[in-house]
mmCIF file of C-alpha atoms in Angstrom:
data_model
loop_
_atom_site.group_PDB
_atom_site.id
_atom_site.type_symbol
_atom_site.label_atom_id
_atom_site.label_comp_id
_atom_site.label_asym_id
_atom_site.label_seq_id
_atom_site.Cartn_x
_atom_site.Cartn_y
_atom_site.Cartn_z
ATOM 1 C CA MET F 1 0.041 -0.014 -0.010
ATOM 2 C CA SER F 2 1.573 3.241 -1.095
ATOM 3 C CA PHE F 3 0.027 6.626 -1.377
ATOM 4 C CA LEU F 4 1.206 10.210 -2.057
ATOM 5 C CA PHE F 5 2.218 12.566 0.678
ATOM 6 C CA GLN F 6 3.251 9.811 3.170
ATOM 7 C CA LEU F 7 6.028 10.791 5.515
ATOM 8 C CA GLU F 8 5.533 7.671 7.685
ATOM 9 C CA PRO F 9 5.828 3.977 6.820
ATOM 10 C CA PRO F 10 2.743 2.640 4.858
ATOM 11 C CA SER F 11 2.280 0.022 7.647
ATOM 12 C CA LEU F 12 1.176 2.629 9.948
ATOM 13 C CA VAL F 13 -1.887 3.309 7.672
ATOM 14 C CA ARG F 14 -2.553 -0.296 7.458
ATOM 15 C CA HIS F 15 -2.609 -0.682 11.286
ATOM 16 C CA PHE F 16 -4.996 2.259 11.369
ATOM 17 C CA LEU F 17 -7.293 0.594 9.038
ATOM 18 C CA ASP F 18 -7.174 -2.705 10.810
ATOM 19 C CA HIS F 19 -7.584 -1.114 14.261
ATOM 20 C CA PRO F 20 -9.357 2.172 13.838
ATOM 21 C CA PRO F 21 -9.801 4.560 17.029
ATOM 22 C CA GLU F 22 -12.700 4.297 19.244
ATOM 23 C CA GLY F 23 -16.045 5.179 17.548
ATOM 24 C CA PHE F 24 -14.400 5.311 13.970
ATOM 25 C CA ALA F 25 -15.727 3.317 11.128
ATOM 26 C CA VAL F 26 -13.405 2.616 8.094
ATOM 27 C CA LEU F 27 -15.213 3.572 4.839
ATOM 28 C CA ALA F 28 -12.412 3.019 2.194
ATOM 29 C CA GLY F 29 -8.680 2.175 1.754
ATOM 30 C CA ARG F 30 -8.910 -1.520 1.400
ATOM 31 C CA ALA F 31 -9.962 -3.846 -1.325
ATOM 32 C CA PRO F 32 -12.906 -6.064 -0.651
ATOM 33 C CA ASP F 33 -10.804 -9.320 -0.749
ATOM 34 C CA GLY F 34 -7.319 -8.066 -0.584
ATOM 35 C CA PRO F 35 -4.836 -5.821 1.294
ATOM 36 C CA PRO F 36 -5.736 -2.187 2.035
ATOM 37 C CA GLY F 37 -5.521 0.173 -0.814
ATOM 38 C CA ASP F 38 -3.705 -1.717 -3.468
ATOM 39 C CA ALA F 39 -6.560 -3.112 -5.513
ATOM 40 C CA SER F 40 -9.062 -0.613 -4.939
ATOM 41 C CA GLY F 41 -7.000 2.617 -5.636
ATOM 42 C CA GLU F 42 -9.016 4.272 -3.046
ATOM 43 C CA ALA F 43 -7.531 6.694 -0.396
ATOM 44 C CA PRO F 44 -8.148 5.696 3.246
ATOM 45 C CA ALA F 45 -11.482 7.172 4.608
ATOM 46 C CA PHE F 46 -13.474 6.753 7.902
ATOM 47 C CA ALA F 47 -16.634 8.077 9.567
ATOM 48 C CA ALA F 48 -16.547 9.622 13.047
ATOM 49 C CA ASP F 49 -18.428 12.117 15.209
ATOM 50 C CA PHE F 50 -17.076 15.524 14.753
ATOM 51 C CA ASP F 51 -17.556 18.725 16.846
ATOM 52 C CA LEU F 52 -17.863 21.672 14.481
ATOM 53 C CA LEU F 53 -16.001 23.963 16.828
ATOM 54 C CA THR F 54 -13.087 21.758 17.305
ATOM 55 C CA THR F 55 -10.931 23.932 15.062
ATOM 56 C CA ALA F 56 -12.822 27.215 15.701
ATOM 57 C CA ASP F 57 -10.733 30.095 17.188
ATOM 58 C CA ASP F 58 -10.926 30.806 20.902
ATOM 59 C CA ALA F 59 -13.154 33.852 20.301
ATOM 60 C CA LEU F 60 -15.920 31.997 18.518
ATOM 61 C CA LYS F 61 -15.831 29.284 20.952
ATOM 62 C CA ALA F 62 -16.077 31.702 23.913
ATOM 63 C CA ARG F 63 -18.974 33.436 21.981
ATOM 64 C CA ALA F 64 -20.751 30.309 21.411
ATOM 65 C CA ARG F 65 -20.667 29.279 25.147
ATOM 66 C CA THR F 66 -22.411 32.475 26.162
ATOM 67 C CA LEU F 67 -25.351 31.976 23.954
ATOM 68 C CA PRO F 68 -28.764 30.863 25.462
ATOM 69 C CA LEU F 69 -29.223 27.221 25.979
ATOM 70 C CA TYR F 70 -25.711 26.464 24.685
ATOM 71 C CA ARG F 71 -25.524 23.099 26.690
ATOM 72 C CA TRP F 72 -28.616 21.833 24.943
ATOM 73 C CA TRP F 73 -28.306 22.992 21.314
ATOM 74 C CA SER F 74 -24.328 22.465 21.281
ATOM 75 C CA ARG F 75 -25.155 18.705 21.041
ATOM 76 C CA GLY F 76 -26.292 19.343 17.474
ATOM 77 C CA LEU F 77 -22.787 20.565 16.645
ATOM 78 C CA ARG F 78 -21.538 16.988 16.708
ATOM 79 C CA ILE F 79 -22.286 15.271 13.504
ATOM 80 C CA ARG F 80 -21.296 12.089 11.902
ATOM 81 C CA THR F 81 -18.613 13.056 9.352
ATOM 82 C CA ALA F 82 -16.842 11.413 6.591
ATOM 83 C CA PHE F 83 -13.047 12.019 6.512
ATOM 84 C CA VAL F 84 -10.619 11.219 3.641
ATOM 85 C CA GLY F 85 -7.192 10.603 5.261
ATOM 86 C CA THR F 86 -6.277 9.110 8.692
ATOM 87 C CA THR F 87 -5.232 10.445 11.958
ATOM 88 C CA VAL F 88 -2.014 8.545 11.960
ATOM 89 C CA SER F 89 -0.469 10.245 8.908
ATOM 90 C CA GLU F 90 0.690 13.759 8.877
ATOM 91 C CA TYR F 91 -0.881 14.347 5.521
ATOM 92 C CA ALA F 92 -3.891 12.677 3.820
ATOM 93 C CA PRO F 93 -2.678 9.613 1.925
ATOM 94 C CA CYS F 94 -3.849 10.083 -1.611
ATOM 95 C CA PRO F 95 -3.982 7.658 -4.513
ATOM 96 C CA ARG F 96 -0.904 8.083 -6.956
ATOM 97 C CA GLY F 97 -2.630 7.323 -10.370
ATOM 98 C CA ALA F 98 -6.090 8.988 -9.971
ATOM 99 C CA ALA F 99 -6.988 12.179 -11.908
ATOM 100 C CA PRO F 100 -7.649 14.952 -9.626
ATOM 101 C CA ASP F 101 -10.987 16.004 -11.146
ATOM 102 C CA ALA F 102 -12.250 12.598 -11.337
ATOM 103 C CA TRP F 103 -11.156 11.829 -7.867
ATOM 104 C CA ALA F 104 -12.690 14.794 -6.315
ATOM 105 C CA ALA F 105 -15.978 14.145 -8.026
ATOM 106 C CA GLY F 106 -15.899 10.527 -6.882
ATOM 107 C CA LEU F 107 -15.393 11.529 -3.340
ATOM 108 C CA ARG F 108 -18.491 13.862 -3.569
ATOM 109 C CA ALA F 109 -20.494 11.370 -5.304
ATOM 110 C CA ALA F 110 -19.724 8.423 -2.798
ATOM 111 C CA LEU F 111 -19.584 10.242 0.393
ATOM 112 C CA ALA F 112 -21.775 13.258 0.256
ATOM 113 C CA PRO F 113 -25.141 11.527 -0.052
ATOM 114 C CA ARG F 114 -24.663 9.527 3.119
ATOM 115 C CA HIS F 115 -22.960 12.327 5.140
ATOM 116 C CA ARG F 116 -23.711 15.811 5.946
ATOM 117 C CA LEU F 117 -20.194 16.723 6.085
ATOM 118 C CA VAL F 118 -17.231 15.467 4.137
ATOM 119 C CA ILE F 119 -13.656 16.620 5.018
ATOM 120 C CA VAL F 120 -10.495 15.770 3.045
ATOM 121 C CA LYS F 121 -8.116 16.372 5.908
ATOM 122 C CA ASP F 122 -4.510 17.557 5.844
ATOM 123 C CA LEU F 123 -3.626 18.137 2.254
ATOM 124 C CA PRO F 124 -0.095 19.406 1.902
ATOM 125 C CA GLN F 125 0.443 23.093 1.135
ATOM 126 C CA ALA F 126 3.817 23.987 -0.380
ATOM 127 C CA SER F 127 5.369 21.538 2.325
ATOM 128 C CA PRO F 128 9.098 21.788 2.492
ATOM 129 C CA LEU F 129 8.916 17.851 3.541
ATOM 130 C CA LEU F 130 7.799 16.740 0.152
ATOM 131 C CA PRO F 131 9.146 16.970 -3.368
ATOM 132 C CA ASP F 132 8.035 19.691 -5.685
ATOM 133 C CA ALA F 133 6.105 17.210 -7.965
ATOM 134 C CA ASP F 134 3.983 16.102 -4.719
ATOM 135 C CA ASN F 135 3.171 19.759 -3.820
ATOM 136 C CA ALA F 136 2.098 20.230 -7.348
ATOM 137 C CA ARG F 137 -0.033 17.307 -7.073
ATOM 138 C CA ALA F 138 -1.569 18.570 -3.768
ATOM 139 C CA GLU F 139 -2.422 21.840 -5.380
ATOM 140 C CA ALA F 140 -4.140 20.164 -8.241
ATOM 141 C CA LEU F 141 -6.212 17.878 -5.864
ATOM 142 C CA ALA F 142 -7.250 20.989 -3.731
ATOM 143 C CA ALA F 143 -8.346 22.867 -6.782
ATOM 144 C CA ALA F 144 -10.255 19.986 -8.090
ATOM 145 C CA CYS F 145 -12.068 19.649 -4.791
ATOM 146 C CA ALA F 146 -12.911 23.378 -4.793
ATOM 147 C CA ASP F 147 -14.259 22.993 -8.235
ATOM 148 C CA GLN F 148 -16.699 20.374 -6.905
ATOM 149 C CA GLY F 149 -17.833 22.757 -4.068
ATOM 150 C CA PHE F 150 -15.624 21.847 -1.356
ATOM 151 C CA VAL F 151 -14.561 24.936 0.836
ATOM 152 C CA LEU F 152 -10.720 25.160 1.472
ATOM 153 C CA VAL F 153 -9.877 25.785 5.106
ATOM 154 C CA GLU F 154 -6.378 26.237 6.467
ATOM 155 C CA GLY F 155 -5.344 23.290 8.589
ATOM 156 C CA GLN F 156 -2.929 22.831 11.467
ATOM 157 C CA ALA F 157 0.671 23.735 11.623
ATOM 158 C CA LEU F 158 2.996 20.889 11.406
ATOM 159 C CA ALA F 159 6.236 21.453 13.254
ATOM 160 C CA TYR F 160 9.683 20.394 11.778
ATOM 161 C CA VAL F 161 13.303 21.049 12.443
ATOM 162 C CA PRO F 162 15.758 20.775 9.531
ATOM 163 C CA ILE F 163 18.921 18.758 10.639
ATOM 164 C CA ASP F 164 21.254 21.337 9.094
ATOM 165 C CA PHE F 165 23.640 21.407 12.257
ATOM 166 C CA PRO F 166 26.440 18.981 13.056
ATOM 167 C CA ASP F 167 25.423 18.350 16.835
ATOM 168 C CA THR F 168 22.971 19.615 19.305
ATOM 169 C CA ALA F 169 25.372 22.066 20.652
ATOM 170 C CA ALA F 170 25.238 23.914 17.379
ATOM 171 C CA TYR F 171 21.350 23.603 17.539
ATOM 172 C CA LEU F 172 21.469 25.200 21.020
ATOM 173 C CA ALA F 173 23.572 27.903 19.940
ATOM 174 C CA ARG F 174 20.905 29.197 17.446
ATOM 175 C CA LEU F 175 18.344 29.764 20.135
ATOM 176 C CA SER F 176 18.129 33.008 21.926
ATOM 177 C CA THR F 177 20.170 33.448 25.115
ATOM 178 C CA SER F 178 17.101 33.316 27.429
ATOM 179 C CA ARG F 179 15.613 30.249 25.615
ATOM 180 C CA ARG F 180 18.846 28.395 25.565
ATOM 181 C CA LYS F 181 19.527 28.930 29.293
ATOM 182 C CA ASN F 182 15.960 27.890 30.046
ATOM 183 C CA LEU F 183 16.198 24.647 28.077
ATOM 184 C CA GLN F 184 19.482 23.942 29.436
ATOM 185 C CA ARG F 185 18.161 24.192 32.890
ATOM 186 C CA LYS F 186 15.270 21.834 32.028
ATOM 187 C CA LEU F 187 17.778 19.232 30.650
ATOM 188 C CA ARG F 188 19.655 18.920 33.908
ATOM 189 C CA SER F 189 17.107 16.350 34.878
ATOM 190 C CA ARG F 190 18.517 14.003 32.155
ATOM 191 C CA LYS F 191 21.157 12.686 34.596
ATOM 192 C CA ASP F 192 18.356 11.110 36.573
ATOM 193 C CA LEU F 193 16.882 9.195 33.734
ATOM 194 C CA ALA F 194 17.811 5.846 32.125
ATOM 195 C CA ILE F 195 16.966 6.177 28.444
ATOM 196 C CA ARG F 196 16.936 3.246 26.148
ATOM 197 C CA ARG F 197 16.243 2.954 22.389
ATOM 198 C CA ILE F 198 14.123 -0.093 21.520
ATOM 199 C CA PRO F 199 13.277 -1.054 17.905
ATOM 200 C CA THR F 200 9.653 -2.035 17.379
ATOM 201 C CA GLY F 201 9.303 -5.773 17.073
ATOM 202 C CA ALA F 202 10.010 -8.748 19.548
ATOM 203 C CA ALA F 203 10.770 -6.624 22.440
ATOM 204 C CA PHE F 204 7.072 -5.755 22.840
ATOM 205 C CA ALA F 205 5.754 -9.356 22.885
ATOM 206 C CA ASP F 206 5.125 -8.968 26.637
ATOM 207 C CA GLU F 207 1.413 -8.021 27.113
ATOM 208 C CA ALA F 208 2.050 -6.340 30.404
ATOM 209 C CA LEU F 209 4.606 -4.017 28.756
ATOM 210 C CA VAL F 210 2.053 -2.980 25.975
ATOM 211 C CA ASP F 211 -0.510 -2.374 28.865
ATOM 212 C CA ALA F 212 1.894 -0.194 30.650
ATOM 213 C CA TYR F 213 2.659 1.879 27.472
ATOM 214 C CA TYR F 214 -0.997 2.227 26.659
ATOM 215 C CA ALA F 215 -1.833 3.347 30.206
ATOM 216 C CA LEU F 216 0.699 6.344 29.626
ATOM 217 C CA TYR F 217 -0.708 7.138 26.290
ATOM 218 C CA GLN F 218 -4.263 7.267 27.839
ATOM 219 C CA GLY F 219 -2.781 9.719 30.455
ATOM 220 C CA VAL F 220 -1.610 12.158 27.701
ATOM 221 C CA PHE F 221 -4.917 11.667 25.938
ATOM 222 C CA ALA F 222 -6.828 12.621 28.961
ATOM 223 C CA GLN F 223 -5.172 15.890 29.527
ATOM 224 C CA SER F 224 -5.084 16.993 25.926
ATOM 225 C CA GLU F 225 -7.342 19.920 24.716
ATOM 226 C CA VAL F 226 -8.782 17.823 21.874
ATOM 227 C CA HIS F 227 -10.448 14.470 22.309
ATOM 228 C CA PHE F 228 -10.937 13.288 18.761
ATOM 229 C CA ASP F 229 -9.133 10.035 18.113
ATOM 230 C CA ARG F 230 -8.624 7.601 20.957
ATOM 231 C CA LEU F 231 -6.315 5.062 19.709
ATOM 232 C CA THR F 232 -7.029 1.472 20.833
ATOM 233 C CA ARG F 233 -4.660 -0.794 22.676
ATOM 234 C CA ASN F 234 -5.005 -3.196 19.777
ATOM 235 C CA PHE F 235 -3.621 -0.470 17.378
ATOM 236 C CA PHE F 236 -0.571 0.062 19.714
ATOM 237 C CA ALA F 237 0.069 -3.555 20.063
ATOM 238 C CA ALA F 238 0.055 -3.945 16.345
ATOM 239 C CA VAL F 239 2.472 -0.952 15.823
ATOM 240 C CA LEU F 240 4.845 -1.772 18.721
ATOM 241 C CA ARG F 241 5.153 -5.386 17.537
ATOM 242 C CA ASP F 242 5.771 -4.510 13.905
ATOM 243 C CA ALA F 243 9.392 -5.274 13.270
ATOM 244 C CA ASP F 244 9.315 -4.083 9.693
ATOM 245 C CA GLY F 245 7.876 -0.453 10.193
ATOM 246 C CA GLY F 246 11.077 1.026 11.032
ATOM 247 C CA GLY F 247 9.852 2.361 14.426
ATOM 248 C CA VAL F 248 12.163 3.243 17.382
ATOM 249 C CA VAL F 249 10.765 3.662 20.892
ATOM 250 C CA PHE F 250 12.820 6.001 23.243
ATOM 251 C CA GLU F 251 11.921 4.767 26.730
ATOM 252 C CA TYR F 252 12.439 6.775 29.802
ATOM 253 C CA ARG F 253 12.799 5.314 33.316
ATOM 254 C CA ARG F 254 14.235 6.557 36.608
ATOM 255 C CA ALA F 255 18.002 5.795 36.602
ATOM 256 C CA ALA F 256 19.689 3.484 38.820
ATOM 257 C CA GLY F 257 20.552 4.906 42.288
ATOM 258 C CA THR F 258 17.520 7.378 42.149
ATOM 259 C CA GLU F 259 14.329 7.012 44.208
ATOM 260 C CA GLY F 260 11.989 4.895 42.422
ATOM 261 C CA GLU F 261 14.774 3.220 40.343
ATOM 262 C CA GLY F 262 13.360 1.677 37.191
ATOM 263 C CA GLU F 263 9.983 3.324 37.336
ATOM 264 C CA LEU F 264 8.663 3.953 33.692
ATOM 265 C CA LEU F 265 8.159 7.646 33.337
ATOM 266 C CA GLY F 266 7.465 7.859 29.556
ATOM 267 C CA TRP F 267 8.100 6.742 26.127
ATOM 268 C CA ASN F 268 8.133 8.178 22.519
ATOM 269 C CA LEU F 269 7.602 6.203 19.398
ATOM 270 C CA CYS F 270 9.205 7.586 16.271
ATOM 271 C CA PHE F 271 9.751 6.423 12.782
ATOM 272 C CA ALA F 272 12.897 6.812 10.670
ATOM 273 C CA HIS F 273 11.442 6.941 7.172
ATOM 274 C CA GLY F 274 12.316 8.560 3.972
ATOM 275 C CA GLY F 275 15.410 10.293 5.493
ATOM 276 C CA LYS F 276 13.250 11.975 8.300
ATOM 277 C CA LEU F 277 12.602 11.238 11.861
ATOM 278 C CA VAL F 278 8.742 11.436 12.306
ATOM 279 C CA ASP F 279 7.629 11.672 15.916
ATOM 280 C CA LYS F 280 4.234 9.966 16.335
ATOM 281 C CA TYR F 281 3.165 9.034 19.743
ATOM 282 C CA ILE F 282 4.165 9.749 23.285
ATOM 283 C CA GLY F 283 3.164 8.332 26.681
ATOM 284 C CA LEU F 284 3.942 10.224 29.995
ATOM 285 C CA ALA F 285 3.397 9.362 33.660
ATOM 286 C CA TYR F 286 1.914 12.509 35.239
ATOM 287 C CA PRO F 287 3.114 14.281 37.318
ATOM 288 C CA ALA F 288 6.405 12.644 37.427
ATOM 289 C CA ALA F 289 7.129 13.044 33.671
ATOM 290 C CA ARG F 290 6.320 16.752 33.914
ATOM 291 C CA GLU F 291 8.677 17.047 37.063
ATOM 292 C CA ALA F 292 11.512 15.214 35.078
ATOM 293 C CA ASN F 293 10.937 17.682 31.945
ATOM 294 C CA LEU F 294 10.574 14.618 29.728
ATOM 295 C CA TYR F 295 8.983 16.659 26.977
ATOM 296 C CA PHE F 296 12.056 18.842 26.555
ATOM 297 C CA VAL F 297 14.521 15.902 27.283
ATOM 298 C CA SER F 298 12.820 13.818 24.523
ATOM 299 C CA TRP F 299 12.937 16.730 22.100
ATOM 300 C CA MET F 300 16.730 16.764 22.452
ATOM 301 C CA VAL F 301 17.030 12.959 22.478
ATOM 302 C CA ASN F 302 15.256 12.788 19.211
ATOM 303 C CA LEU F 303 17.359 15.619 17.628
ATOM 304 C CA GLU F 304 20.465 13.646 18.676
ATOM 305 C CA TYR F 305 19.106 10.526 16.975
ATOM 306 C CA ALA F 306 18.235 12.462 13.789
ATOM 307 C CA VAL F 307 21.841 13.834 13.620
ATOM 308 C CA GLU F 308 23.528 10.403 14.438
ATOM 309 C CA GLN F 309 21.414 8.672 11.629
ATOM 310 C CA GLY F 310 22.242 11.285 9.171
ATOM 311 C CA LEU F 311 18.510 12.282 8.687
ATOM 312 C CA THR F 312 17.441 15.526 6.986
ATOM 313 C CA HIS F 313 14.662 16.471 9.203
ATOM 314 C CA TYR F 314 12.905 15.861 12.461
ATOM 315 C CA VAL F 315 9.184 16.132 11.860
ATOM 316 C CA ALA F 316 7.576 17.034 15.440
ATOM 317 C CA GLY F 317 3.819 16.727 14.833
ATOM 318 C CA TRP F 318 0.931 19.117 15.336
ATOM 319 C CA THR F 319 0.511 19.828 18.928
ATOM 320 C CA ASP F 320 1.990 22.612 21.109
ATOM 321 C CA PRO F 321 3.074 24.979 18.358
ATOM 322 C CA GLU F 322 3.869 27.704 20.866
ATOM 323 C CA VAL F 323 6.269 25.445 22.846
ATOM 324 C CA LYS F 324 7.969 24.048 19.567
ATOM 325 C CA ALA F 325 8.362 27.549 18.227
ATOM 326 C CA ARG F 326 10.432 28.384 21.409
ATOM 327 C CA LEU F 327 12.391 25.223 20.744
ATOM 328 C CA GLY F 328 13.459 26.524 17.337
ATOM 329 C CA ALA F 329 10.854 24.492 15.205
ATOM 330 C CA ARG F 330 9.536 25.734 11.803
ATOM 331 C CA PHE F 331 6.006 25.172 10.546
ATOM 332 C CA THR F 332 4.154 24.156 7.567
ATOM 333 C CA LEU F 333 0.411 24.471 7.290
ATOM 334 C CA THR F 334 -2.015 22.007 5.684
ATOM 335 C CA ARG F 335 -5.474 22.592 4.167
ATOM 336 C CA HIS F 336 -8.813 20.830 4.708
ATOM 337 C CA ALA F 337 -11.256 20.482 1.823
ATOM 338 C CA VAL F 338 -14.760 20.684 3.391
ATOM 339 C CA TYR F 339 -18.044 19.651 1.696
ATOM 340 C CA VAL F 340 -21.125 20.755 3.351
ATOM 341 C CA ARG F 341 -24.237 18.868 1.847
ATOM 342 C CA ASN F 342 -26.606 21.577 2.765
ATOM 343 C CA PRO F 343 -26.420 24.471 0.230
ATOM 344 C CA LEU F 344 -27.304 27.217 2.675
ATOM 345 C CA LEU F 345 -24.853 25.899 5.353
ATOM 346 C CA ARG F 346 -22.210 25.513 2.448
ATOM 347 C CA ALA F 347 -22.409 29.303 1.801
ATOM 348 C CA LEU F 348 -22.250 30.122 5.433
ATOM 349 C CA ALA F 349 -19.119 27.838 5.702
ATOM 350 C CA ARG F 350 -17.479 29.926 2.976
ATOM 351 C CA ARG F 351 -18.193 33.070 4.770
ATOM 352 C CA PHE F 352 -16.887 31.975 8.236
ATOM 353 C CA ALA F 353 -14.009 29.632 7.096
ATOM 354 C CA GLY F 354 -11.479 31.937 8.557
ATOM 355 C CA ARG F 355 -12.772 31.561 12.091
ATOM 356 C CA PHE F 356 -11.643 27.801 11.855
ATOM 357 C CA GLU F 357 -8.109 28.579 11.057
ATOM 358 C CA SER F 358 -6.732 29.163 14.364
ATOM 359 C CA ASP F 359 -3.227 27.769 13.653
ATOM 360 C CA ARG F 360 -3.003 30.271 10.728
ATOM 361 C CA GLN F 361 -3.971 33.083 13.078
ATOM 362 C CA TRP F 362 -1.324 31.968 15.547
ATOM 363 C CA GLN F 363 1.375 31.685 12.858
ATOM 364 C CA ASP F 364 0.510 35.083 11.340
ATOM 365 C CA ALA F 365 0.682 36.716 14.948
ATOM 366 C CA GLU F 366 4.085 35.048 15.451
ATOM 367 C CA ALA F 367 5.394 36.388 12.255
ATOM 368 C CA ALA F 368 4.108 39.924 13.111
ATOM 369 C CA GLU F 369 5.863 39.726 16.612
ATOM 370 C CA ALA F 370 8.885 38.668 14.997
ATOM 371 C CA ALA F 371 8.876 41.361 12.477
ATOM 372 C CA GLY F 372 8.250 43.869 15.437
ATOM 373 C CA ARG F 373 11.266 42.517 17.419
ATOM 374 C CA ALA F 374 13.484 42.754 14.318
ATOM 375 C CA ALA F 375 12.242 46.310 13.771
ATOM 376 C CA SER F 376 13.092 47.247 17.266
ATOM 377 C CA ARG F 377 16.634 45.892 16.849
ATOM 378 C CA ASP F 378 17.076 47.728 13.688
ATOM 379 C CA GLY F 379 15.844 50.862 15.189
ATOM 380 C CA ALA F 380 18.040 50.616 18.230
ATOM 381 C CA GLY F 381 21.125 50.080 16.080
ATOM 382 C CA ALA F 382 20.471 53.024 13.812
#
């Protein structure tokens, strides 16, 4: 199974189709009597309940909560939605051979009659992580969707770090003095940690170990702001035991000689694929992981691994863009193509699409702030 725009190994999409998140129903991506994707030529697709305010900006969410009877009518904002793509891939895995116009028309014909909302999620947009030909293809697919009446909405900001430095000392030197000192202070906790690299495969045959990892994943999921795709234990068991997927787990325990020696504090599953290190999942034991600054330690451990392996990029995922920006990450935005079956609501979607582009708003604000800081420095030096 091979699709366009995949930064991660194809096996991850296969495991998603075999073990979808709780409440998800797989709609496409597998042939009736064969492996996923190959014979059908379809992109992966699934149906799930979706809260329409999930990606709305904070002002719109706050305004909605003040309206009369919000608790009652807000239930109607959760609707069963057809998604083209997956929640385990950075970009929507799209078929290689399909003509964009025919593909977009086929999506609308196949999914819109049965779903009030259809979303092609996470189409790349001039991504520095993809070849030019793939970006051109993504533009053609987005344009074809627009021609079919889909509304194009800016998606999330995908964080990445180009590995254009020889070691992490050179990486740290690029940060501002205050940010570098703050990060170095947080990294002092590393001396109290035992860190192991564990390739996915036979090391995870133990059911109790998978249980422990899954419990820490659930802890992270519970404290996240968005609760959309709760991945299942069966999914993690399949991924962790897949020796051919190219996965590596960075496991964090209390070091020998420290209180609670050997205690599992966290883990981080990454994939070295296509010359990039793709950070996919993390499990943390709260509050101990926070006290040990595992988020920041794992960031540096991942960068060290990417440098050591001669990789070109560290792809750090969608969450916590503000924190990742302070750590020196860059960002690339995606687009969602949204089809609203009701013509009146479709017109409203076009009008208010900008209110659902919170990451674009954040990125624009960051750019304006950076420009202001640069202007201040230039003025001071004049």
